[in-house]
Amino acid sequence: MTQDVEMKEVPAPSNSTASSSPSTSTEIASLIETGACAREVRRIVRAVRLTMALRRKLKAQVLSAFLNFALTPGSEPHNRLASYLPKAKACSSASVARLKNLNRRTVDVLASRLYFYYSLSYELTGDLAEIRGNLLALHRIATLRHDELGQETLLNLLLRNYLHYNLYDQAEKLRSKAPRFEAHSNQQFCRYLFYLGKIRTIQLEYTDAKESLLQAARKAPVAALGFRVQCNKWAIIVRLLLGEIPERTVFMQKGMENALRPYFELTNAVRIGDLELFKSVAEKFSTTFSSDRTHNLIVRLRHNVIRTGLRNISISYSRISLADVAKKLRLDSANPVTDAESIVEGNT
């Protein structure tokens, strides 16, 4: 459904993106048509892969040109689809409504992409909660039809929907009761591992969370840089919560240095047990941590920082007063000596 350029008698748009891929548009239309007629799913899969490579380059002008190529101008399908061009939510909603009445295996691949864009259009407009019920209904339909790719996609969209609103218990309840089957899409499997890792982190199951997050990062396509960055951010926090210090090479991965810089500085503060530096880093990058939804996890790290600082003090001093302990830990509470005493007792 996402395609690139003008075709045949349609005048070529002036930009290079549109003029560079008429053959791709022709191939996509041909693959979908022949795949549907011959009931060959592999052709539909190839068509979808071609559209994924072009979706970021699409504009209304290019999509209009593609419709003029693929459909007869003035026909009812052409007019209906053309009216949806500036309205992503309306178009995706209408497409999903129609899918409920189609039960063909050649449609499953296209349906999975439509489900994704359906959810994305509502997420970008801040209305994601509106479609949760419909996504649940679609998941039930996909299960009854044995559409496993649809089940994978819809399960991930539902998990994303719940996590978007911090409904971790509901997400885990759905995940645990969803039908089990072999993964059909590596991308969907990676997304599932990422969401599972986030759920396990919130549930304090750090060891399982670490495994899921690192596996998601390893299995993700090289081109999915943004996704791999998010996996690494959460994995770094989880490792710190486990008392581990990630290797420096984690922060130096190609294309990730700048994105992981806040987490590198945070790791350094935890490593040396400097509570004041930890607070400074948390405040300095508070916007980034809030955007990544790791802020609440970073609050949990405060105890790890204090524990590391206390360990360093115990190594350096055989005898030291509680007042000096509080001073070296840089405790800023109302009664730092009492707090230092509680911390020392809790770690002995």
Tab-separated table of C-alpha atoms in Angstrom:
chain	number	residue	atom	x	y	z
A	1	MET	CA	0.000	0.000	0.000
A	2	THR	CA	2.955	2.308	0.536
A	3	GLN	CA	4.486	3.092	-2.800
A	4	ASP	CA	6.677	5.397	-4.537
A	5	VAL	CA	6.194	7.050	-7.878
A	6	GLU	CA	4.265	8.229	-10.818
A	7	MET	CA	3.724	5.868	-13.683
A	8	LYS	CA	3.047	5.704	-17.397
A	9	GLU	CA	1.035	8.633	-18.589
A	10	VAL	CA	1.199	10.417	-15.237
A	11	PRO	CA	3.602	13.396	-15.398
A	12	ALA	CA	6.733	12.742	-13.381
A	13	PRO	CA	7.106	14.861	-10.251
A	14	SER	CA	10.141	17.079	-10.256
A	15	ASN	CA	11.824	15.609	-7.181
A	16	SER	CA	14.435	12.912	-7.639
A	17	THR	CA	12.823	10.519	-5.172
A	18	ALA	CA	9.679	10.204	-7.223
A	19	SER	CA	11.387	10.053	-10.592
A	20	SER	CA	13.836	7.364	-9.539
A	21	SER	CA	11.493	4.446	-8.953
A	22	PRO	CA	8.678	4.040	-11.497
A	23	SER	CA	9.865	0.493	-12.123
A	24	THR	CA	9.505	-0.273	-8.417
A	25	SER	CA	5.907	0.941	-8.399
A	26	THR	CA	5.174	-1.149	-11.461
A	27	GLU	CA	6.729	-4.198	-9.849
A	28	ILE	CA	4.775	-3.759	-6.616
A	29	ALA	CA	1.445	-3.410	-8.399
A	30	SER	CA	2.263	-6.432	-10.569
A	31	LEU	CA	3.360	-8.570	-7.613
A	32	ILE	CA	0.194	-7.832	-5.655
A	33	GLU	CA	-2.049	-8.506	-8.653
A	34	THR	CA	-0.379	-11.748	-9.703
A	35	GLY	CA	0.040	-12.905	-6.097
A	36	ALA	CA	-3.658	-12.409	-5.383
A	37	CYS	CA	-4.775	-14.108	-8.596
A	38	ALA	CA	-2.383	-17.065	-8.266
A	39	ARG	CA	-2.725	-17.210	-4.463
A	40	GLU	CA	1.045	-17.048	-4.044
A	41	VAL	CA	1.881	-15.524	-0.688
A	42	ARG	CA	5.573	-15.152	-1.544
A	43	ARG	CA	4.742	-12.526	-4.177
A	44	ILE	CA	2.748	-10.517	-1.643
A	45	VAL	CA	5.640	-10.768	0.814
A	46	ARG	CA	8.041	-9.397	-1.793
A	47	ALA	CA	5.685	-6.533	-2.591
A	48	VAL	CA	5.457	-5.576	1.073
A	49	ARG	CA	9.232	-5.653	1.425
A	50	LEU	CA	9.569	-3.263	-1.495
A	51	THR	CA	7.079	-0.835	0.032
A	52	MET	CA	8.892	-0.864	3.394
A	53	ALA	CA	12.045	0.418	1.726
A	54	LEU	CA	10.172	3.352	0.205
A	55	ARG	CA	7.674	4.410	2.859
A	56	ARG	CA	9.792	7.224	4.324
A	57	LYS	CA	10.069	8.850	0.899
A	58	LEU	CA	6.373	8.953	0.172
A	59	LYS	CA	4.366	12.126	-0.230
A	60	ALA	CA	0.747	12.746	-1.158
A	61	GLN	CA	1.802	13.675	-4.710
A	62	VAL	CA	3.656	10.385	-5.168
A	63	LEU	CA	0.830	8.290	-3.726
A	64	SER	CA	-1.663	10.045	-5.986
A	65	ALA	CA	0.500	9.214	-8.987
A	66	PHE	CA	0.663	5.571	-7.907
A	67	LEU	CA	-3.118	5.370	-7.580
A	68	ASN	CA	-3.447	6.785	-11.084
A	69	PHE	CA	-1.164	4.044	-12.325
A	70	ALA	CA	-2.664	1.128	-10.399
A	71	LEU	CA	-6.359	2.055	-10.709
A	72	THR	CA	-8.522	3.586	-13.389
A	73	PRO	CA	-8.929	7.311	-12.663
A	74	GLY	CA	-12.566	8.107	-11.931
A	75	SER	CA	-13.432	4.559	-10.850
A	76	GLU	CA	-15.095	3.960	-7.493
A	77	PRO	CA	-11.992	2.351	-5.868
A	78	HIS	CA	-9.787	5.139	-7.210
A	79	ASN	CA	-12.052	7.907	-5.915
A	80	ARG	CA	-12.456	6.244	-2.519
A	81	LEU	CA	-8.724	5.771	-1.964
A	82	ALA	CA	-7.860	9.206	-3.344
A	83	SER	CA	-10.167	10.793	-0.771
A	84	TYR	CA	-8.125	9.185	2.002
A	85	LEU	CA	-4.741	10.560	0.933
A	86	PRO	CA	-4.513	13.324	3.573
A	87	LYS	CA	-6.357	11.257	6.211
A	88	ALA	CA	-4.217	8.414	7.534
A	89	LYS	CA	-6.536	7.536	10.427
A	90	ALA	CA	-9.634	7.379	8.230
A	91	CYS	CA	-7.859	5.342	5.567
A	92	SER	CA	-6.370	2.826	8.008
A	93	SER	CA	-9.673	2.472	9.887
A	94	ALA	CA	-11.586	1.792	6.675
A	95	SER	CA	-8.951	-0.708	5.545
A	96	VAL	CA	-9.033	-2.595	8.837
A	97	ALA	CA	-12.844	-2.679	8.802
A	98	ARG	CA	-12.751	-4.277	5.364
A	99	LEU	CA	-10.124	-6.815	6.432
A	100	LYS	CA	-12.548	-8.293	8.965
A	101	ASN	CA	-14.576	-9.665	6.052
A	102	LEU	CA	-11.596	-11.145	4.183
A	103	ASN	CA	-10.207	-14.564	5.068
A	104	ARG	CA	-7.514	-15.332	2.505
A	105	ARG	CA	-3.938	-16.299	3.219
A	106	THR	CA	-2.673	-13.962	0.482
A	107	VAL	CA	-4.202	-11.080	2.440
A	108	ASP	CA	-2.470	-11.963	5.735
A	109	VAL	CA	0.839	-10.273	4.863
A	110	LEU	CA	-0.845	-7.072	3.684
A	111	ALA	CA	-3.132	-7.169	6.715
A	112	SER	CA	-0.198	-7.282	9.129
A	113	ARG	CA	1.215	-4.100	7.599
A	114	LEU	CA	-2.173	-2.410	7.694
A	115	TYR	CA	-2.528	-3.253	11.377
A	116	PHE	CA	0.838	-1.601	12.000
A	117	TYR	CA	-0.076	1.612	10.175
A	118	TYR	CA	-3.526	1.606	11.774
A	119	SER	CA	-1.954	1.648	15.228
A	120	LEU	CA	0.764	4.110	14.205
A	121	SER	CA	-1.711	6.668	12.846
A	122	TYR	CA	-3.604	6.662	16.141
A	123	GLU	CA	-0.426	6.764	18.201
A	124	LEU	CA	0.897	9.792	16.338
A	125	THR	CA	-2.360	11.656	16.974
A	126	GLY	CA	-2.474	10.724	20.672
A	127	ASP	CA	-5.544	8.519	20.337
A	128	LEU	CA	-4.011	5.105	20.879
A	129	ALA	CA	-6.418	4.143	23.666
A	130	GLU	CA	-9.377	4.446	21.259
A	131	ILE	CA	-8.426	1.385	19.238
A	132	ARG	CA	-7.448	-1.024	22.021
A	133	GLY	CA	-10.801	-2.795	21.922
A	134	ASN	CA	-10.650	-3.116	18.153
A	135	LEU	CA	-7.117	-4.501	18.300
A	136	LEU	CA	-8.277	-7.129	20.786
A	137	ALA	CA	-11.140	-8.062	18.452
A	138	LEU	CA	-8.776	-8.279	15.489
A	139	HIS	CA	-6.437	-10.495	17.509
A	140	ARG	CA	-9.303	-12.874	18.265
A	141	ILE	CA	-10.240	-12.981	14.567
A	142	ALA	CA	-6.629	-13.676	13.566
A	143	THR	CA	-6.466	-16.487	16.130
A	144	LEU	CA	-9.661	-18.111	14.848
A	145	ARG	CA	-8.390	-17.872	11.272
A	146	HIS	CA	-4.968	-19.305	12.216
A	147	ASP	CA	-3.357	-16.151	10.857
A	148	GLU	CA	-0.149	-16.434	12.884
A	149	LEU	CA	1.558	-13.422	11.318
A	150	GLY	CA	-1.503	-11.357	12.175
A	151	GLN	CA	-1.455	-12.717	15.729
A	152	GLU	CA	2.215	-11.776	16.118
A	153	THR	CA	1.672	-8.280	14.821
A	154	LEU	CA	-1.493	-7.615	16.805
A	155	LEU	CA	-0.033	-9.005	20.032
A	156	ASN	CA	2.897	-6.612	19.728
A	157	LEU	CA	0.589	-3.707	18.920
A	158	LEU	CA	-1.515	-4.510	21.977
A	159	LEU	CA	1.571	-4.758	24.196
A	160	ARG	CA	2.766	-1.426	22.838
A	161	ASN	CA	-0.684	0.017	23.463
A	162	TYR	CA	-0.707	-1.092	27.096
A	163	LEU	CA	2.898	-0.036	27.753
A	164	HIS	CA	2.230	3.372	26.189
A	165	TYR	CA	-0.123	4.016	29.108
A	166	ASN	CA	2.069	2.184	31.671
A	167	LEU	CA	-0.457	-0.647	32.005
A	168	TYR	CA	2.192	-3.271	32.673
A	169	ASP	CA	-0.029	-5.698	34.580
A	170	GLN	CA	-2.571	-5.805	31.752
A	171	ALA	CA	0.225	-6.254	29.224
A	172	GLU	CA	1.654	-9.214	31.140
A	173	LYS	CA	-1.794	-10.774	31.564
A	174	LEU	CA	-2.412	-10.584	27.811
A	175	ARG	CA	1.077	-11.849	26.957
A	176	SER	CA	0.828	-14.829	29.297
A	177	LYS	CA	-2.566	-15.906	27.904
A	178	ALA	CA	-1.852	-15.328	24.204
A	179	PRO	CA	-1.603	-18.473	22.018
A	180	ARG	CA	1.935	-19.832	21.567
A	181	PHE	CA	3.373	-20.484	18.108
A	182	GLU	CA	6.648	-20.340	16.219
A	183	ALA	CA	7.656	-16.811	15.223
A	184	HIS	CA	7.145	-16.050	11.515
A	185	SER	CA	8.684	-12.574	11.413
A	186	ASN	CA	12.089	-11.722	12.873
A	187	GLN	CA	11.067	-8.068	13.212
A	188	GLN	CA	7.944	-8.963	15.165
A	189	PHE	CA	9.893	-11.388	17.342
A	190	CYS	CA	12.426	-8.658	18.174
A	191	ARG	CA	9.635	-6.284	19.111
A	192	TYR	CA	8.098	-8.955	21.324
A	193	LEU	CA	11.415	-9.515	23.117
A	194	PHE	CA	11.790	-5.769	23.667
A	195	TYR	CA	8.317	-5.416	25.167
A	196	LEU	CA	8.875	-8.539	27.271
A	197	GLY	CA	12.129	-7.056	28.537
A	198	LYS	CA	10.370	-3.854	29.558
A	199	ILE	CA	7.633	-5.779	31.367
A	200	ARG	CA	10.165	-7.948	33.199
A	201	THR	CA	12.132	-4.835	34.214
A	202	ILE	CA	9.116	-3.182	35.803
A	203	GLN	CA	8.330	-6.461	37.565
A	204	LEU	CA	11.872	-6.443	39.062
A	205	GLU	CA	12.801	-9.614	37.162
A	206	TYR	CA	16.071	-8.095	36.028
A	207	THR	CA	17.885	-11.253	34.943
A	208	ASP	CA	15.111	-12.287	32.546
A	209	ALA	CA	14.722	-8.682	31.393
A	210	LYS	CA	18.424	-8.424	30.562
A	211	GLU	CA	18.320	-11.610	28.497
A	212	SER	CA	15.267	-10.476	26.507
A	213	LEU	CA	16.614	-6.972	25.830
A	214	LEU	CA	20.065	-8.134	24.745
A	215	GLN	CA	18.556	-10.823	22.530
A	216	ALA	CA	16.268	-8.262	20.898
A	217	ALA	CA	19.256	-6.000	20.198
A	218	ARG	CA	21.292	-8.873	18.705
A	219	LYS	CA	18.523	-10.186	16.482
A	220	ALA	CA	17.327	-6.793	15.220
A	221	PRO	CA	18.252	-5.870	11.617
A	222	VAL	CA	21.341	-3.690	11.259
A	223	ALA	CA	19.211	-1.019	9.582
A	224	ALA	CA	16.927	-0.780	12.643
A	225	LEU	CA	19.328	1.553	14.450
A	226	GLY	CA	16.689	3.369	16.492
A	227	PHE	CA	15.258	0.111	17.789
A	228	ARG	CA	18.679	-1.258	18.721
A	229	VAL	CA	19.481	1.978	20.539
A	230	GLN	CA	16.323	1.663	22.653
A	231	CYS	CA	17.133	-1.966	23.458
A	232	ASN	CA	20.619	-0.981	24.570
A	233	LYS	CA	19.366	1.891	26.729
A	234	TRP	CA	17.041	-0.374	28.673
A	235	ALA	CA	19.634	-3.155	28.836
A	236	ILE	CA	22.210	-0.752	30.311
A	237	ILE	CA	19.803	0.331	33.057
A	238	VAL	CA	18.886	-3.286	33.832
A	239	ARG	CA	22.543	-4.303	34.063
A	240	LEU	CA	23.205	-1.418	36.443
A	241	LEU	CA	20.240	-2.491	38.569
A	242	LEU	CA	21.769	-5.987	38.650
A	243	GLY	CA	24.993	-4.501	39.990
A	244	GLU	CA	26.870	-4.937	36.703
A	245	ILE	CA	28.889	-2.269	34.936
A	246	PRO	CA	28.476	-2.458	31.132
A	247	GLU	CA	31.690	-2.602	29.108
A	248	ARG	CA	32.852	0.611	27.456
A	249	THR	CA	32.405	-1.020	24.031
A	250	VAL	CA	28.629	-1.053	24.617
A	251	PHE	CA	28.609	2.740	24.448
A	252	MET	CA	30.910	2.905	21.417
A	253	GLN	CA	28.781	0.891	18.996
A	254	LYS	CA	28.644	2.390	15.540
A	255	GLY	CA	25.980	5.065	15.231
A	256	MET	CA	25.024	4.876	18.921
A	257	GLU	CA	27.695	6.994	20.620
A	258	ASN	CA	25.668	10.198	20.906
A	259	ALA	CA	22.395	8.467	21.784
A	260	LEU	CA	24.043	6.440	24.566
A	261	ARG	CA	26.111	9.320	25.958
A	262	PRO	CA	23.654	10.082	28.817
A	263	TYR	CA	23.736	6.423	29.839
A	264	PHE	CA	27.538	6.368	29.686
A	265	GLU	CA	27.744	9.286	32.106
A	266	LEU	CA	25.127	7.659	34.321
A	267	THR	CA	27.110	4.409	34.329
A	268	ASN	CA	30.251	6.285	35.334
A	269	ALA	CA	28.454	7.863	38.301
A	270	VAL	CA	27.192	4.465	39.443
A	271	ARG	CA	30.605	2.880	38.924
A	272	ILE	CA	32.419	5.312	41.220
A	273	GLY	CA	29.541	5.543	43.717
A	274	ASP	CA	29.300	9.343	43.551
A	275	LEU	CA	25.775	10.300	44.643
A	276	GLU	CA	26.197	13.979	43.801
A	277	LEU	CA	27.474	13.186	40.304
A	278	PHE	CA	24.603	10.721	39.879
A	279	LYS	CA	22.065	13.423	40.754
A	280	SER	CA	23.781	15.876	38.422
A	281	VAL	CA	23.645	13.446	35.480
A	282	ALA	CA	20.006	12.574	36.210
A	283	GLU	CA	19.072	16.269	36.158
A	284	LYS	CA	21.239	17.078	33.147
A	285	PHE	CA	19.618	14.423	30.974
A	286	SER	CA	16.184	14.359	32.618
A	287	THR	CA	14.462	15.185	29.325
A	288	THR	CA	16.189	12.276	27.574
A	289	PHE	CA	15.422	9.835	30.382
A	290	SER	CA	11.774	10.912	30.474
A	291	SER	CA	11.491	10.521	26.706
A	292	ASP	CA	13.040	7.039	26.940
A	293	ARG	CA	10.702	6.204	29.844
A	294	THR	CA	13.664	5.159	31.971
A	295	HIS	CA	13.411	7.961	34.535
A	296	ASN	CA	11.652	5.843	37.174
A	297	LEU	CA	14.233	3.086	36.701
A	298	ILE	CA	17.045	5.567	37.236
A	299	VAL	CA	15.469	6.557	40.557
A	300	ARG	CA	15.866	2.910	41.591
A	301	LEU	CA	19.604	3.169	40.925
A	302	ARG	CA	20.162	5.604	43.797
A	303	HIS	CA	20.519	2.738	46.261
A	304	ASN	CA	23.106	1.071	43.998
A	305	VAL	CA	25.136	4.281	43.919
A	306	ILE	CA	25.093	4.554	47.718
A	307	ARG	CA	26.021	0.900	48.105
A	308	THR	CA	28.968	1.289	45.708
A	309	GLY	CA	30.126	4.412	47.508
A	310	LEU	CA	29.902	2.647	50.851
A	311	ARG	CA	31.902	-0.289	49.491
A	312	ASN	CA	34.637	2.079	48.315
A	313	ILE	CA	34.724	3.753	51.734
A	314	SER	CA	34.980	0.403	53.556
A	315	ILE	CA	37.932	-0.550	51.356
A	316	SER	CA	39.740	2.722	52.070
A	317	TYR	CA	39.048	3.059	55.804
A	318	SER	CA	39.240	0.551	58.637
A	319	ARG	CA	37.674	3.065	61.075
A	320	ILE	CA	35.504	6.041	60.116
A	321	SER	CA	32.737	7.999	61.842
A	322	LEU	CA	29.146	7.997	60.611
A	323	ALA	CA	29.366	11.755	60.078
A	324	ASP	CA	32.310	11.249	57.723
A	325	VAL	CA	30.459	8.411	55.967
A	326	ALA	CA	27.482	10.728	55.376
A	327	LYS	CA	29.827	13.437	54.136
A	328	LYS	CA	31.677	11.153	51.741
A	329	LEU	CA	28.413	9.669	50.420
A	330	ARG	CA	27.143	13.242	49.993
A	331	LEU	CA	23.840	12.470	51.620
A	332	ASP	CA	21.598	15.525	51.443
A	333	SER	CA	18.785	14.407	53.757
A	334	ALA	CA	17.583	16.249	56.869
A	335	ASN	CA	19.468	13.871	59.163
A	336	PRO	CA	22.422	12.487	57.171
A	337	VAL	CA	24.115	10.788	60.143
A	338	THR	CA	21.014	8.742	60.939
A	339	ASP	CA	20.622	7.857	57.271
A	340	ALA	CA	24.263	6.834	57.100
A	341	GLU	CA	23.761	4.586	60.121
A	342	SER	CA	20.747	2.910	58.453
A	343	ILE	CA	22.689	2.425	55.224
A	344	VAL	CA	25.679	0.924	57.012
A	345	GLU	CA	23.499	-1.442	59.018
A	346	GLY	CA	21.579	-2.450	55.906
A	347	ASN	CA	24.777	-3.355	54.078
A	348	THR	CA	26.530	-5.291	56.809
